[in-house]
Short mmCIF file of C-alpha atoms in Angstrom, two decimals:
data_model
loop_
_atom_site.label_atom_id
_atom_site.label_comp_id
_atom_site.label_asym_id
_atom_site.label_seq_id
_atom_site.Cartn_x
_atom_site.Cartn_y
_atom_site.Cartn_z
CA UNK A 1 125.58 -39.08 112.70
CA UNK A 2 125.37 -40.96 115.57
CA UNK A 3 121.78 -41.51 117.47
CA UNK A 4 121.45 -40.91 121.46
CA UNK A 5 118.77 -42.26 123.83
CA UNK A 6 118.25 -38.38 124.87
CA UNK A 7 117.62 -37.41 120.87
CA UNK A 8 115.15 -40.07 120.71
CA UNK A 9 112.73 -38.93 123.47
CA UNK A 10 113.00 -35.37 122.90
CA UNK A 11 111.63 -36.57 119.39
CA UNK A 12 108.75 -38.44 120.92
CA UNK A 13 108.32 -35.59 123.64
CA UNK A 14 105.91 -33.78 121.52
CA UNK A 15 103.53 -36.91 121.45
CA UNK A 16 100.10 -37.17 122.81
CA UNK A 17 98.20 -40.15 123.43
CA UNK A 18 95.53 -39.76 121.70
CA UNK A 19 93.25 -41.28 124.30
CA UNK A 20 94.01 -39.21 127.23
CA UNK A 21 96.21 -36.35 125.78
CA UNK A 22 99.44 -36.59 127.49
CA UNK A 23 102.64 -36.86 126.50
CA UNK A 24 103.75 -40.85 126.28
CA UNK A 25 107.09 -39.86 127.60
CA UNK A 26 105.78 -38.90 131.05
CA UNK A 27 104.83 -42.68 132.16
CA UNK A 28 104.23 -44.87 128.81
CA UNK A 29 107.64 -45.01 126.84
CA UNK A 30 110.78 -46.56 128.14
CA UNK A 31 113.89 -49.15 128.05
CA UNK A 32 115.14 -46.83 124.85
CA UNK A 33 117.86 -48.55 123.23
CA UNK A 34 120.62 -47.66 119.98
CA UNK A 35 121.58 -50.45 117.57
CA UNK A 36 125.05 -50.64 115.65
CA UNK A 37 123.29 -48.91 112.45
CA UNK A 38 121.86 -45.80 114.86
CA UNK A 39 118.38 -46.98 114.75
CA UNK A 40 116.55 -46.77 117.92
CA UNK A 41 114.18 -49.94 119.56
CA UNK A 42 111.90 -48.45 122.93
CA UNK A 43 108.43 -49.79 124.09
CA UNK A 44 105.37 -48.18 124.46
CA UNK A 45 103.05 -49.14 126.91
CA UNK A 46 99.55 -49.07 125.73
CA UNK A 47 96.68 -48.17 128.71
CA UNK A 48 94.76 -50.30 127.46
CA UNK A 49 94.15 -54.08 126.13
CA UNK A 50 93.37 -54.14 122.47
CA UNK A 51 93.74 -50.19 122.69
CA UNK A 52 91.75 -48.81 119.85
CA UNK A 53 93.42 -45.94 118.45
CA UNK A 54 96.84 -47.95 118.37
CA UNK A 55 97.20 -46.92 114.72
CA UNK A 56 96.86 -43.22 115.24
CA UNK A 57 99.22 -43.34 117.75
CA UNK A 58 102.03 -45.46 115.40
CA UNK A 59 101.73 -42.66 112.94
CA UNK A 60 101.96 -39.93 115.52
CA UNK A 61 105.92 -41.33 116.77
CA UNK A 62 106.72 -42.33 113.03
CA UNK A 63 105.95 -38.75 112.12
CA UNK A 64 107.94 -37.43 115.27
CA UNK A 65 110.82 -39.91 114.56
CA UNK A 66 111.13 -38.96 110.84
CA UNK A 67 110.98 -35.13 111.19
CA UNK A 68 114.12 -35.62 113.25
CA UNK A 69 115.65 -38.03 110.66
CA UNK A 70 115.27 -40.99 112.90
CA UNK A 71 113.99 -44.06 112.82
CA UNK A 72 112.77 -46.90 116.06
CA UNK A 73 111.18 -49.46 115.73
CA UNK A 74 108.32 -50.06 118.63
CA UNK A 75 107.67 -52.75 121.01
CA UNK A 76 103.99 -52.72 122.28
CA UNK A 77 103.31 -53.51 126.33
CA UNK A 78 100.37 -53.02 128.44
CA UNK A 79 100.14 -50.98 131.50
CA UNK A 80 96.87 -50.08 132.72
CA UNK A 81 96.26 -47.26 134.66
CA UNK A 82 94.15 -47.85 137.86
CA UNK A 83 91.74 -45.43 139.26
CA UNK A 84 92.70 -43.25 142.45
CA UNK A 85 92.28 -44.71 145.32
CA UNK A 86 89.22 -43.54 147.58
CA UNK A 87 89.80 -43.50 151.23
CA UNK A 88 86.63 -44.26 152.24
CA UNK A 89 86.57 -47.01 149.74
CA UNK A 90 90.06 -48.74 150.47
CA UNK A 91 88.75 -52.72 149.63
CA UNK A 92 90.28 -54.69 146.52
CA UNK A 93 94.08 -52.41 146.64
CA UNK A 94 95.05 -54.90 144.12
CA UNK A 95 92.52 -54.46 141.80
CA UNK A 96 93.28 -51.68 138.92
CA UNK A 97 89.41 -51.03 137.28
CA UNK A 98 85.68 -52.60 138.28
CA UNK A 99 83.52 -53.32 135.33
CA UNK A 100 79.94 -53.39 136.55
CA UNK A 101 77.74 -55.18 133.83
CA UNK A 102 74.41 -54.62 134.15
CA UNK A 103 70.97 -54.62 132.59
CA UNK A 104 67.18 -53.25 133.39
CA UNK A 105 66.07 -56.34 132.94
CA UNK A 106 66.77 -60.03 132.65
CA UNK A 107 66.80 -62.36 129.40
CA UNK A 108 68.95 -59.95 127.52
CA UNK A 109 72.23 -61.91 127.84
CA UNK A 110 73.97 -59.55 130.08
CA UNK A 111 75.70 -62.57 131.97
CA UNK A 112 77.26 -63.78 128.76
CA UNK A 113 78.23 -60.49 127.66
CA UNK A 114 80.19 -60.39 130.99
CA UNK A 115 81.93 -64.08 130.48
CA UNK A 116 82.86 -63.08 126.92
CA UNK A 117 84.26 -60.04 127.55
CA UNK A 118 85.88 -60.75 130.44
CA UNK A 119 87.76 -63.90 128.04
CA UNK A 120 88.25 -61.44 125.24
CA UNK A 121 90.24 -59.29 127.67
CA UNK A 122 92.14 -62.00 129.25
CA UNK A 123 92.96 -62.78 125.62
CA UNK A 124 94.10 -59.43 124.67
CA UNK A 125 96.56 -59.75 127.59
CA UNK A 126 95.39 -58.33 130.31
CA UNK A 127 94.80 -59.56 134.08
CA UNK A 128 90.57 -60.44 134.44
CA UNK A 129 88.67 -61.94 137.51
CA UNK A 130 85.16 -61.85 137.28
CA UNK A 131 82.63 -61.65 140.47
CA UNK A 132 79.31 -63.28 139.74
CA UNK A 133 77.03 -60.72 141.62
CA UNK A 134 73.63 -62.19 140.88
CA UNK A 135 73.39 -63.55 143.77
CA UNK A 136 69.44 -65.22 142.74
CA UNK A 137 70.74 -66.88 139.66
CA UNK A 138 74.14 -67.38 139.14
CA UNK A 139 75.25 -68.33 135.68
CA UNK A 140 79.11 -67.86 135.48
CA UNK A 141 80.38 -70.69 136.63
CA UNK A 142 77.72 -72.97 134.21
CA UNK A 143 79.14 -70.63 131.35
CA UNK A 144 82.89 -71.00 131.53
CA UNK A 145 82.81 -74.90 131.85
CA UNK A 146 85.19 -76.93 134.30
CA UNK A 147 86.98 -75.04 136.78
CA UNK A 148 90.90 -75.51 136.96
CA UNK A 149 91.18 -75.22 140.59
CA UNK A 150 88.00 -75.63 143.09
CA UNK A 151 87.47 -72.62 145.33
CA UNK A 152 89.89 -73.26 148.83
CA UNK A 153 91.68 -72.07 151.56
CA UNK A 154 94.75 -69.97 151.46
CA UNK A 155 98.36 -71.39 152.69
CA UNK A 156 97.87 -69.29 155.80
CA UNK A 157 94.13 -70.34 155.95
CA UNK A 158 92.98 -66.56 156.61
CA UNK A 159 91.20 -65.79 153.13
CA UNK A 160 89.55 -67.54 150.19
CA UNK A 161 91.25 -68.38 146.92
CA UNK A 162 88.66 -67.77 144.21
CA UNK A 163 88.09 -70.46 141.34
CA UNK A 164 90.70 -70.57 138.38
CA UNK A 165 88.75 -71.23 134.91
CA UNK A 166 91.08 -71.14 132.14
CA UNK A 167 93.46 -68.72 134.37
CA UNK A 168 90.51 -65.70 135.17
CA UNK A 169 89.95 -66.25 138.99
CA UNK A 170 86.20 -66.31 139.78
CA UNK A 171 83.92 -66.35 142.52
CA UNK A 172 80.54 -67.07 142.99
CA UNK A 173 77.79 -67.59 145.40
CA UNK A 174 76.75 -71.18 143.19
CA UNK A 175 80.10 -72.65 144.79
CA UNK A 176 78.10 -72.76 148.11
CA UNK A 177 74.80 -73.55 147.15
CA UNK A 178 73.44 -77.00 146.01
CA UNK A 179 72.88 -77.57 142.22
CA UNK A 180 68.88 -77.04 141.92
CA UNK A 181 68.45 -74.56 145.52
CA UNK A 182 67.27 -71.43 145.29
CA UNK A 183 68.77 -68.52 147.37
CA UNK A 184 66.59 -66.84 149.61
CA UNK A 185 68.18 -64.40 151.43
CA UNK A 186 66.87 -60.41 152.31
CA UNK A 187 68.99 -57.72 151.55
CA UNK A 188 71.17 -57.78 154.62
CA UNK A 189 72.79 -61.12 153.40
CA UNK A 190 72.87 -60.25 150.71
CA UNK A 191 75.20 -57.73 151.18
CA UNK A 192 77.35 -59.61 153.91
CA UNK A 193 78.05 -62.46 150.74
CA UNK A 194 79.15 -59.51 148.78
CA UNK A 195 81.74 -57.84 151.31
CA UNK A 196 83.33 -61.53 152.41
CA UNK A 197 83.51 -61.78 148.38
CA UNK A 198 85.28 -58.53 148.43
CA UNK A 199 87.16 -58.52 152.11
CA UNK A 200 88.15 -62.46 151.97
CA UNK A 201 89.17 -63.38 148.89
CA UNK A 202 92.45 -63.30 147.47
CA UNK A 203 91.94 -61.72 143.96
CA UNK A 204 95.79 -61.13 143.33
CA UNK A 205 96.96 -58.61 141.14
CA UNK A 206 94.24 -57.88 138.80
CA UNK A 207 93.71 -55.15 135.67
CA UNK A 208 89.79 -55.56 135.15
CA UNK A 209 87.12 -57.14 137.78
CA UNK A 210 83.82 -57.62 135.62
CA UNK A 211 81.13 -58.39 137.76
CA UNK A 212 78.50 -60.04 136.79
CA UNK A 213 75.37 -57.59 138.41
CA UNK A 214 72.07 -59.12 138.56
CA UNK A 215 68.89 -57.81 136.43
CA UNK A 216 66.65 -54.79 137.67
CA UNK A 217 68.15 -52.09 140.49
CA UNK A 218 68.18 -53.85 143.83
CA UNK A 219 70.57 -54.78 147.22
CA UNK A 220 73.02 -55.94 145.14
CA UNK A 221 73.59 -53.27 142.98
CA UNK A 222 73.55 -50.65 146.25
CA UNK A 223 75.52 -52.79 148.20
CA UNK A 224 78.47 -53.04 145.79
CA UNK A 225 78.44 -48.96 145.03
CA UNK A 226 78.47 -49.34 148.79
CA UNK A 227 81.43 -51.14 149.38
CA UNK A 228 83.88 -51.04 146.29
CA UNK A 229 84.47 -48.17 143.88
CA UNK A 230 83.16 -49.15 140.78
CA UNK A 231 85.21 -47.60 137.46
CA UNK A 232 82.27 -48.12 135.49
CA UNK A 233 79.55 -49.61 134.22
CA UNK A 234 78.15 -50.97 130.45
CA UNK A 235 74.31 -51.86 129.92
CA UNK A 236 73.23 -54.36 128.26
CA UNK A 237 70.12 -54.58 126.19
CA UNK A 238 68.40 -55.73 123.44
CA UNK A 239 66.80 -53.55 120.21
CA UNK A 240 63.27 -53.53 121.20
CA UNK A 241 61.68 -50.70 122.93
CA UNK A 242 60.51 -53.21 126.13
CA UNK A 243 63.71 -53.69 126.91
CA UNK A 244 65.15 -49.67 126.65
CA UNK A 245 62.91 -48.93 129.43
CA UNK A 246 64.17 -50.82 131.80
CA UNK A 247 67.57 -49.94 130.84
CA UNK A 248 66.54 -46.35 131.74
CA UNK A 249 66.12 -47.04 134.97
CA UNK A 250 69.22 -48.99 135.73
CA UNK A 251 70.86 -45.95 133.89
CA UNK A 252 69.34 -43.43 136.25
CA UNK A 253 70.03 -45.55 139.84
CA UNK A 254 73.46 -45.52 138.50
CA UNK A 255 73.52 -41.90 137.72
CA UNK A 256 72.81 -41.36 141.79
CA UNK A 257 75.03 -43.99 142.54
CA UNK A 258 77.91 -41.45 140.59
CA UNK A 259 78.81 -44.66 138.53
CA UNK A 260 79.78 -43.67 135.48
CA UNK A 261 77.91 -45.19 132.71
CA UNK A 262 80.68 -45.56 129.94
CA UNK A 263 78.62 -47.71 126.89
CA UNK A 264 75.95 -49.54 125.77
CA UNK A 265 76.20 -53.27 124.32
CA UNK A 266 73.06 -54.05 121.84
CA UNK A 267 72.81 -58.06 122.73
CA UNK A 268 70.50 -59.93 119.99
CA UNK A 269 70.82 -57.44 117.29
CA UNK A 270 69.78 -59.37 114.41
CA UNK A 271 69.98 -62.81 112.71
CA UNK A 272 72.15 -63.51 109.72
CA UNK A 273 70.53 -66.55 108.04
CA UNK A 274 73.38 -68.78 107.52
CA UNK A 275 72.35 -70.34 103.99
CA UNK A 276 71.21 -67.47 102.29
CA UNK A 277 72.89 -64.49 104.57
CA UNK A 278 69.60 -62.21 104.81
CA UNK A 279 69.51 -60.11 107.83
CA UNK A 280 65.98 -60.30 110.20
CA UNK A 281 66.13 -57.51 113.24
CA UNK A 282 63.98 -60.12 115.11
CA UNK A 283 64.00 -57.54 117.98
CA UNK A 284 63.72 -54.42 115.83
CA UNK A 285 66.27 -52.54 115.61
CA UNK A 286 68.33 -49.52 116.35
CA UNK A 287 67.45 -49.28 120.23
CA UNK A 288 70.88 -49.59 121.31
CA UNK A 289 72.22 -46.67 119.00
CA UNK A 290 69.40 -44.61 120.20
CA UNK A 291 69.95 -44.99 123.83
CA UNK A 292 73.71 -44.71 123.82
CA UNK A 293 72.76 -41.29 121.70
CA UNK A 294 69.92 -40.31 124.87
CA UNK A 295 72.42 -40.90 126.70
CA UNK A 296 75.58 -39.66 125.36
CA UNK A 297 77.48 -42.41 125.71
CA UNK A 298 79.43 -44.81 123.17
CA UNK A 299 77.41 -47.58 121.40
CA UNK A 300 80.20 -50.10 122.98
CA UNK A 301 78.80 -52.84 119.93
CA UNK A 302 76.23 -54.87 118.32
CA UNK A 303 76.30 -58.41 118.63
CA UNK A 304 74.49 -60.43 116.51
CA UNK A 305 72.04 -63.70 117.22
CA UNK A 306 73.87 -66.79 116.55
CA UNK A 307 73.30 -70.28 118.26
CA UNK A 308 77.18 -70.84 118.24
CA UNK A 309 76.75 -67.95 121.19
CA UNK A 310 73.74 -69.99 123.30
CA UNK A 311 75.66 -73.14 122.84
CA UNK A 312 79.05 -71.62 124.05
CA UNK A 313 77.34 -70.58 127.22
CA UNK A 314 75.54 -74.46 127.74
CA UNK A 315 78.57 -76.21 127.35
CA UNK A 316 81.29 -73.87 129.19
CA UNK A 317 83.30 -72.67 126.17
CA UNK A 318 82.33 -69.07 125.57
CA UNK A 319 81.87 -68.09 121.65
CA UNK A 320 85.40 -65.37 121.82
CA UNK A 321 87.08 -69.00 122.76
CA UNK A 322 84.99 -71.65 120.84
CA UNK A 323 84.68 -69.42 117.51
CA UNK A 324 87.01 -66.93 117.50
CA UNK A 325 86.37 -65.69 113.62
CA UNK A 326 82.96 -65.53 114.32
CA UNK A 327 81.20 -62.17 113.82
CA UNK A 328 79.94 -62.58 117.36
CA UNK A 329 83.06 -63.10 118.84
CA UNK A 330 84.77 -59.98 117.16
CA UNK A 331 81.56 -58.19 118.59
CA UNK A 332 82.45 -59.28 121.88
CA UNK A 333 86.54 -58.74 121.17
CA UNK A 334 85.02 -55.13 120.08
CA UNK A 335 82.95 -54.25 123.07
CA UNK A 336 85.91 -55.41 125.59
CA UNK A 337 88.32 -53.43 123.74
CA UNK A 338 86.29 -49.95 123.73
CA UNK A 339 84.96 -50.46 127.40
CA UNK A 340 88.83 -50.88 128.92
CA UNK A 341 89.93 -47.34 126.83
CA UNK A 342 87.03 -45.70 128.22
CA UNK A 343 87.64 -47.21 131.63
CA UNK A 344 91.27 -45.79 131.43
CA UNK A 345 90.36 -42.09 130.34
CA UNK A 346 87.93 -42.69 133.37
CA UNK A 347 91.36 -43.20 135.73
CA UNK A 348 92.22 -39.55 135.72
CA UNK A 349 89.35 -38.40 137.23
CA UNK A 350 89.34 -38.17 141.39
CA UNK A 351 86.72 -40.17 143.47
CA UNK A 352 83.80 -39.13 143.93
CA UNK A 353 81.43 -40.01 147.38
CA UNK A 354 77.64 -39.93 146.79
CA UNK A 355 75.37 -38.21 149.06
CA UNK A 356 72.98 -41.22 148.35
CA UNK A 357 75.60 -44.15 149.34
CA UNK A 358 76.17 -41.74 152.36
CA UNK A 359 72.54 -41.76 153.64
CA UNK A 360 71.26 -45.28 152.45
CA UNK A 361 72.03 -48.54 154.47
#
């Protein structure tokens, strides 16, 4: 019997992602094609890097395929979904998803959570740029080693062509400031830096921006709810309950900002003692898990305390690149993965305006 392109997707018609729930024939299969031997080849575009429940969604179009008597065999692609656009909030058009990383406080490695997972992404395939926000002590740059191409000029001299390190473009207020000076600037400049980073720069065609946000819940945080509209946010924190508090408050300037809160990443978790393997939760332990469960959000990951993750951030080769077997970089690989899916079920929702980002300037 022979085997049509039309047979084929009225088998797979009846499939749901199992991320968002709709049928993969409305926007995610295509370029269906029939061999000599009536087997069918077609790709399936997945809506997210590294997309979690890529499994469940194999054996969903097997099972499809084979109650029909068919068989296909499946080539994976990548298309993310971006966010609708806001019309009050038209900067970045080329930018699919914002990432805001952030933490209550500092010293809880939420600046190398950003670098790894924005090179854990870039490895999974997608397009990342990452925006060093903390504008007081900016640590990207330091963290991802020597840049590829210096920050410039455009051709046509009108904009600002961001950094290249190991092809994620990045920007960052330590490009302009010398090595050793401290940035004192009020609020207001703050947030001027922040919309020429947004308004001037070339990003290109990007999937995920992370930006880098600084500790605590200042300008920088309001001015970028302000100006861009953020997909979401992860917290980081570490296991002890010091550290929870502070995340709480983040959590709730957020929740006014209407910027959704999609996970929590538990930085530090414990130490595996590398001749003996005994685990030490130096920090405690299970503070992460209960906060994601306060506030009813996914634990994103758990990354454990290992000096091959410190060293990776002193010498500009980030642990998911330096030591990619490593339990810590399969954290990281982890956390990236889980934030983009919930980033992309976060695409079919409409934009929201806050009465707060409406009143405050």
């Amino acid at each position: 019997m022979s085997v049509t392109v039309e047979q084929v997707l009225a088998a797979l018609s009846g499939v749901k992602d199992p991320a968002t729930g709709r049928e993969i024939v409305a926007d995610q299969v295509s370029d269906v094609r029939i061999d000599a031997a009536g087997e069918a080849t077609f790709k399936i575009d997945l809506i997210s890097p590294g997309f979690p429940l890529r499994d469940a969604l194999e054996a969903s179009v097997r099972a499809a395929l084979a109650a029909r008597n068919l068989r296909g065999t499946i080539e994976w692609g990548l298309k993310v979904p971006q966010k609708p656009a806001r019309q009050d909030l038209n900067r970045l058009p080329t930018v699919k998803n914002i990432l805001a990383v952030a933490a209550g406080k500092g010293g809880v490695g939420k600046s190398t959570v950003s670098v790894n997972v924005a090179m854990a992404l870039h490895r999974l395939g997608a397009k990342v740029a990452v925006l060093d926000a903390d504008i007081y002590g900016p640590s990207v740059p330091k963290m991802l080693g020597t840049a590829e191409r210096e920050t410039s000029t455009t051709l046509a001299g009108d904009r600002i062509s961001p950094a290249m390190y190991r092809g994620i473009p990045v920007m960052s207020v330590a490009f302009f400031v010398e090595p050793g000076n401290a940035v004192v600037w009020r609020g207001p400049m703050i947030h001027k830096l922040l919309k020429q980073f947004l308004e001037d720069v070339d990003w290109g065609e990007i999937d995920y921006l992370i930006v880098d946000l600084p500790p605590g819940t200042g300008d920088a945080q309001l001015s970028l709810a302000q100006l861009i509209p953020i997909t979401g946010s992860i917290m980081v924190t570490t296991p002890q309950e010091v550290a929870l508090i502070d995340v709480r408050r983040a959590v709730n300037m957020f929740n006014k900002l209407e910027v959704p809160v999609v996970g929590v990443v538990e930085n530090m978790s414990f130490y595996v003692c590398p001749s003996c393997g005994h685990h030490d939760a130096i920090f405690a332990s299970g503070g992460g898990a209960a906060l994601a469960r306060e506030l009813g959000v996914e634990l994103l990951g758990q990354v454990p305390i290992d000096n091959r993750v410190s060293y990776g951030g002193e010498s500009g080769v980030p642990v998911v690149e330096g030591a990619p077997d490593s339990e810590q970089a399969k954290a990281f690989t982890n956390v990236a993965a889980r934030a983009a899916l919930a980033l992309s079920k976060l695409s079919a929702t409409g934009p929201k305006r806050s009465s707060l980002l409406r009143t405050v300037t």
